[in-house]
Coordinates of C-alpha atoms in Angstrom, one line a residue:
M199 CA -19.5 31.4 119.1
K200 CA -17.1 28.9 118.7
K201 CA -17.7 28.2 114.7
L202 CA -17.5 32.8 114.5
L203 CA -14.4 32.6 116.0
S204 CA -12.5 30.4 113.3
I205 CA -14.0 32.2 110.7
T206 CA -12.8 35.7 111.8
S207 CA -9.6 33.3 112.9
A208 CA -9.8 32.2 109.0
I209 CA -9.8 35.5 108.1
A210 CA -6.9 36.7 110.4
I211 CA -4.8 34.1 109.0
S212 CA -5.7 34.7 105.7
C213 CA -5.5 38.7 106.3
S214 CA -2.1 38.3 107.5
S215 CA -0.3 35.9 104.4
L216 CA -2.0 38.2 101.8
L217 CA 0.3 41.4 103.9
A218 CA 2.9 38.9 104.0
R219 CA 2.9 38.6 100.3
A220 CA 2.5 41.9 99.6
A221 CA 5.5 42.5 101.6
E222 CA 7.3 40.8 99.4
E223 CA 8.0 43.4 96.7
V224 CA 11.1 46.1 96.1
N225 CA 10.5 49.3 94.7
I226 CA 12.8 50.8 92.1
Y227 CA 13.0 54.4 91.1
S228 CA 15.6 54.1 87.9
Y229 CA 17.3 56.3 85.2
R230 CA 18.4 53.3 83.7
Q231 CA 16.6 52.7 80.2
P232 CA 14.2 49.3 80.9
F233 CA 16.5 47.1 78.2
L234 CA 19.6 47.5 80.3
I235 CA 18.1 46.3 83.8
E236 CA 15.2 44.1 82.6
P237 CA 16.8 40.6 82.3
M238 CA 18.7 41.8 86.1
L239 CA 15.4 42.5 87.5
K240 CA 13.7 39.5 85.9
D241 CA 16.4 36.8 87.6
F242 CA 16.1 38.8 90.8
E243 CA 12.5 38.1 90.5
Q244 CA 12.4 34.2 89.6
E245 CA 15.3 33.2 92.5
T246 CA 13.7 35.8 95.4
G247 CA 10.1 35.6 94.8
V248 CA 10.0 39.7 94.9
K249 CA 8.3 41.0 93.3
V250 CA 10.1 44.2 91.6
N251 CA 8.6 47.4 90.6
V252 CA 9.8 49.9 88.6
V253 CA 9.3 53.5 87.7
F254 CA 11.5 54.2 85.1
A255 CA 12.4 58.4 84.0
K256 CA 15.4 60.0 82.0
K257 CA 15.2 63.3 84.7
G258 CA 13.4 64.1 87.7
L259 CA 14.0 61.3 90.1
E260 CA 15.4 63.4 92.7
E261 CA 12.7 66.1 92.6
R262 CA 10.1 63.4 93.5
I263 CA 11.5 61.7 96.3
E264 CA 12.3 65.2 97.6
R265 CA 8.6 66.1 96.7
E266 CA 6.9 62.8 98.5
G267 CA 9.6 63.1 101.7
K268 CA 8.7 60.3 104.3
F269 CA 6.0 58.7 101.9
S270 CA 8.2 58.2 99.2
P271 CA 7.7 54.5 97.5
A272 CA 10.8 54.6 96.4
D273 CA 13.1 51.8 97.7
V274 CA 16.3 51.8 95.4
V275 CA 17.5 54.2 92.9
L276 CA 19.8 53.5 89.9
T277 CA 21.7 56.0 88.1
S278 CA 22.9 56.0 84.7
D279 CA 25.8 57.9 85.4
M280 CA 27.7 60.0 88.3
I281 CA 26.0 63.1 88.7
S282 CA 22.8 62.0 89.7
L283 CA 24.4 59.6 92.1
F284 CA 25.7 62.4 93.8
D285 CA 23.1 64.7 93.7
L286 CA 20.6 62.0 95.6
V287 CA 23.8 62.1 98.1
D288 CA 23.9 65.6 98.5
R289 CA 20.4 66.2 98.2
Q290 CA 20.2 63.8 101.2
L291 CA 17.9 61.0 99.4
V292 CA 19.7 58.2 100.5
Q293 CA 20.9 55.7 103.2
P294 CA 23.7 54.5 104.4
V295 CA 23.9 50.7 103.5
N296 CA 25.9 48.2 105.6
S297 CA 26.6 45.0 103.7
K298 CA 29.5 43.1 103.8
T299 CA 28.8 40.8 100.8
I300 CA 27.9 44.1 99.0
N301 CA 32.0 45.2 100.2
E302 CA 33.6 42.2 99.4
N303 CA 31.3 42.1 95.6
I304 CA 32.7 45.9 95.0
P305 CA 36.6 47.9 94.7
V306 CA 37.0 50.2 97.7
H307 CA 37.7 53.1 94.9
L308 CA 33.8 52.7 93.7
R309 CA 32.0 52.7 96.1
D310 CA 31.2 55.3 98.6
P311 CA 33.4 54.7 102.5
D312 CA 30.8 55.9 104.4
N313 CA 27.7 52.9 102.5
Q314 CA 25.6 55.6 100.9
W315 CA 26.4 54.9 97.1
Y316 CA 27.8 52.2 95.1
S317 CA 28.9 51.7 91.7
L318 CA 27.4 49.2 89.2
T319 CA 28.8 49.1 85.8
M320 CA 31.8 51.4 84.1
R321 CA 32.1 52.6 80.9
V322 CA 34.6 54.5 78.9
R323 CA 33.7 58.1 77.3
N324 CA 35.6 56.7 73.8
I325 CA 36.4 59.1 70.9
Y326 CA 34.9 57.2 67.9
S327 CA 37.1 57.9 64.3
S328 CA 35.6 57.8 61.2
K329 CA 37.6 54.7 59.5
R330 CA 37.7 57.0 56.6
S331 CA 41.9 57.3 58.7
N332 CA 42.3 54.3 57.4
K333 CA 43.3 53.3 60.9
P334 CA 42.6 54.1 65.2
V335 CA 44.0 57.0 66.5
D336 CA 46.4 57.9 69.1
I337 CA 44.0 60.1 71.0
N338 CA 43.8 62.8 74.3
Y339 CA 41.3 64.3 75.1
E340 CA 43.3 67.4 75.4
D341 CA 43.7 67.0 71.4
L342 CA 39.8 67.4 70.3
A343 CA 40.6 71.2 71.4
S344 CA 43.8 71.4 68.0
S345 CA 43.0 73.0 65.1
K346 CA 43.1 70.0 62.9
F347 CA 39.5 68.9 64.1
K348 CA 38.4 72.0 63.3
G349 CA 35.2 71.7 62.0
K350 CA 35.2 67.8 62.3
I351 CA 33.5 66.9 66.1
C352 CA 29.9 66.0 66.7
T353 CA 29.1 65.2 70.5
R354 CA 25.5 65.7 71.9
S355 CA 24.9 67.8 74.3
G356 CA 27.3 69.4 76.6
K357 CA 24.9 69.8 79.7
H358 CA 24.6 66.0 79.5
P359 CA 25.7 64.0 82.1
Y360 CA 28.2 62.0 80.0
N361 CA 29.8 65.6 79.5
I362 CA 29.9 67.3 82.9
G363 CA 31.1 63.8 83.8
L364 CA 34.4 64.4 81.9
V365 CA 34.6 68.2 81.8
A366 CA 34.4 67.5 86.3
S367 CA 37.3 64.9 84.9
M368 CA 39.4 67.8 83.0
I369 CA 38.8 70.3 85.9
A370 CA 40.1 67.7 88.3
H371 CA 43.4 67.0 86.5
N372 CA 43.9 70.5 84.6
G373 CA 42.2 73.0 86.5
E374 CA 39.4 75.0 85.9
A375 CA 40.9 78.0 83.6
Q376 CA 42.8 75.8 80.7
T377 CA 39.4 73.1 80.6
K378 CA 37.7 76.1 80.2
Q379 CA 40.0 76.8 77.6
W380 CA 39.5 73.4 76.2
L381 CA 36.2 74.1 76.5
E382 CA 36.3 77.3 73.6
G383 CA 38.3 74.9 71.2
V384 CA 36.3 71.7 71.4
K385 CA 32.8 74.3 70.6
A386 CA 34.7 75.9 67.8
N387 CA 36.3 73.2 65.8
L388 CA 32.8 71.5 66.1
A389 CA 30.8 70.0 63.0
R390 CA 27.2 71.2 64.1
R391 CA 25.1 72.2 67.2
P392 CA 25.4 69.6 69.8
Q393 CA 22.5 67.1 69.1
G394 CA 21.0 63.6 68.9
N395 CA 22.8 60.6 71.6
D396 CA 26.3 59.4 71.7
R397 CA 25.0 56.2 68.9
A398 CA 23.4 59.7 66.6
Q399 CA 27.4 60.4 67.1
V400 CA 28.7 58.0 65.1
K401 CA 26.1 57.5 62.4
A402 CA 26.8 60.8 61.7
I403 CA 30.4 60.3 61.3
K404 CA 29.1 57.1 59.2
E405 CA 26.5 60.1 56.8
G406 CA 30.5 62.2 56.5
V407 CA 28.7 65.1 58.6
C408 CA 31.9 64.5 60.8
D409 CA 35.1 62.7 61.6
V410 CA 35.5 62.4 65.2
S411 CA 32.8 62.0 68.2
L412 CA 32.5 61.2 71.9
G413 CA 30.2 58.2 72.7
N414 CA 30.5 55.7 75.7
S415 CA 32.0 52.6 75.4
Y416 CA 29.0 50.3 75.3
Y417 CA 26.7 52.2 72.8
F418 CA 29.5 50.6 70.2
G419 CA 29.0 47.1 71.4
K420 CA 24.4 48.0 71.2
M421 CA 25.2 49.0 67.7
M422 CA 27.1 46.2 66.5
E423 CA 24.1 44.0 67.6
N424 CA 21.4 46.3 65.8
D425 CA 20.4 45.2 62.1
D426 CA 19.7 48.8 62.0
Q427 CA 22.8 50.3 63.1
K428 CA 25.7 48.1 62.6
A429 CA 26.9 50.0 59.6
W430 CA 27.2 52.7 61.8
A431 CA 29.7 51.2 63.8
D432 CA 31.5 49.2 61.0
A433 CA 32.4 53.0 60.3
V434 CA 34.2 54.0 63.0
Y435 CA 37.2 53.0 65.1
I436 CA 36.6 52.9 69.3
N437 CA 39.7 54.5 70.7
F438 CA 40.8 54.5 74.1
P439 CA 42.1 58.1 75.2
N440 CA 45.1 59.4 77.4
Q441 CA 46.4 56.4 77.2
K442 CA 49.9 58.2 77.6
T443 CA 48.6 60.2 80.5
V444 CA 46.5 59.7 83.1
G445 CA 44.0 56.9 81.0
S446 CA 41.0 56.9 79.7
H447 CA 37.8 58.8 81.5
V448 CA 35.4 56.2 83.0
N449 CA 31.8 57.5 84.1
I450 CA 29.5 54.7 86.3
S451 CA 26.2 53.6 86.6
G452 CA 25.2 53.2 90.6
M453 CA 22.6 52.0 92.6
V454 CA 21.6 54.3 96.5
M455 CA 19.2 52.8 98.8
A456 CA 16.4 55.7 99.3
K457 CA 16.4 57.6 102.8
Y458 CA 12.5 56.4 103.6
A459 CA 12.6 53.1 102.3
P460 CA 9.8 51.0 102.7
N461 CA 11.0 47.6 102.0
K462 CA 14.3 48.3 103.5
D463 CA 15.1 44.5 103.8
N464 CA 14.1 43.3 99.9
A465 CA 16.2 46.6 98.9
L466 CA 19.5 45.1 100.6
R467 CA 18.5 41.4 98.7
L468 CA 17.8 43.7 95.3
M469 CA 21.4 45.9 95.8
E470 CA 23.4 42.8 97.2
Y471 CA 22.5 40.3 94.5
L472 CA 23.1 43.2 91.5
A473 CA 27.0 43.2 93.1
S474 CA 26.8 39.6 93.1
E475 CA 28.8 37.8 90.4
E476 CA 25.2 36.4 88.6
A477 CA 23.7 39.5 88.1
Q478 CA 27.5 41.6 86.7
S479 CA 27.7 38.5 84.4
I480 CA 24.5 39.4 83.2
Y481 CA 25.6 43.1 82.9
A482 CA 28.1 41.9 80.9
R483 CA 26.9 39.9 78.0
D484 CA 23.7 41.8 77.7
N485 CA 24.5 45.7 77.9
M486 CA 28.6 45.0 77.4
E487 CA 30.1 47.0 80.1
Y488 CA 32.5 46.8 82.7
P489 CA 31.7 45.2 85.8
V490 CA 32.3 46.7 89.0
N491 CA 33.3 42.7 90.5
P492 CA 36.4 41.8 90.0
N493 CA 35.6 38.2 89.7
V494 CA 33.3 38.7 86.7
P495 CA 35.3 39.1 83.3
V496 CA 34.1 41.4 79.8
S497 CA 32.2 40.2 76.9
D498 CA 33.8 38.4 74.5
T499 CA 33.1 41.6 72.6
V500 CA 34.4 43.9 74.8
A501 CA 37.3 42.1 75.3
A502 CA 38.2 42.5 71.7
W503 CA 38.2 46.2 71.4
G504 CA 41.8 45.3 74.1
E505 CA 42.3 46.6 77.1
F506 CA 43.1 50.2 78.5
K507 CA 44.2 51.7 81.2
A508 CA 41.7 53.6 82.7
D509 CA 41.9 56.9 85.0
P510 CA 42.6 56.1 88.5
L511 CA 41.5 58.9 90.1
P512 CA 38.4 58.2 92.6
I513 CA 34.9 58.7 91.6
S514 CA 34.5 60.8 94.4
D515 CA 37.2 63.5 93.2
I516 CA 35.9 64.0 89.7
A517 CA 32.6 64.1 90.7
A518 CA 33.2 66.8 93.6
N519 CA 33.9 69.1 90.5
R520 CA 30.7 68.4 88.5
T521 CA 29.2 72.1 89.5
K522 CA 32.3 73.5 88.0
A523 CA 32.1 71.8 84.9
Q524 CA 28.1 73.1 84.4
R525 CA 29.3 76.9 85.2
L526 CA 32.4 76.3 82.7
L527 CA 29.9 74.5 80.0
D528 CA 27.1 77.8 80.4
E529 CA 30.0 80.2 80.7
V530 CA 31.2 79.3 76.7
K531 CA 27.8 78.8 75.9
F532 CA 28.9 75.2 74.7
D533 CA 25.4 74.1 73.0
L534 CA 24.4 77.4 71.1

């Protein structure tokens, strides 16, 4: 009998140990591409012993979490832009995070006062121009509607979140009517129908298809270190728009804790880590993004592009116009 009890106790202890180890994990749903976040996640695993499981997707994570409901395995959701970040909040798929550590590492204008969302990195919506023009250009986003750019502009789909964010910021500054007129002007100046990603637009400039394009800042750095794409980057200047007016539009990547996070403690550990100087330094070094932690400098590559004035409008004020931006893009049939 004693032997049976001993065996039973050993099994119970073994099971408890296995459950404890199984609990040391965190599940991420990510809109960010693998190569952009894997260095941070690997570092987090090594530092904490917490296993990181990731589901990568280009779209549809909000719908997936809604379908899964309270049985969703998602602990943390990482977004690549403000549009999807605020969609998660609006759909009530997140929960507030009470962390003094995160709030100390991320400035107030880059996080939710109710602690439901946090920025992780910043990127500028730059205007790239061909070096055929011999020098960088002093340009505003509004200038893209000027007739002098007739047939000279390339861009990805107007309905992509990066462009929706820009249009939302234009509405915030200039109103709907003026922004719609601007969109019609930009559409009339396109060298081709919107297509491809941000890097494809720089390639098009290199090939002489167009002279200017819209693109996020970190793509410039990524092209510079890519043997096949360096020639594209070498063919353009990276320009920071609206330096004499409201400043350049800055979008963000972000994070939230999922509403039914089954590994809440580890989710908090991960979120605090991603806001730390350690992780933010990896973002800056490897991804050439602008860190949100003010104690972390940009990489040498990014620093070489020069300082710029960013649009000081709060992220929440810009995101509040995203539905209007989508409607205007539909009304002008921007992608047709």
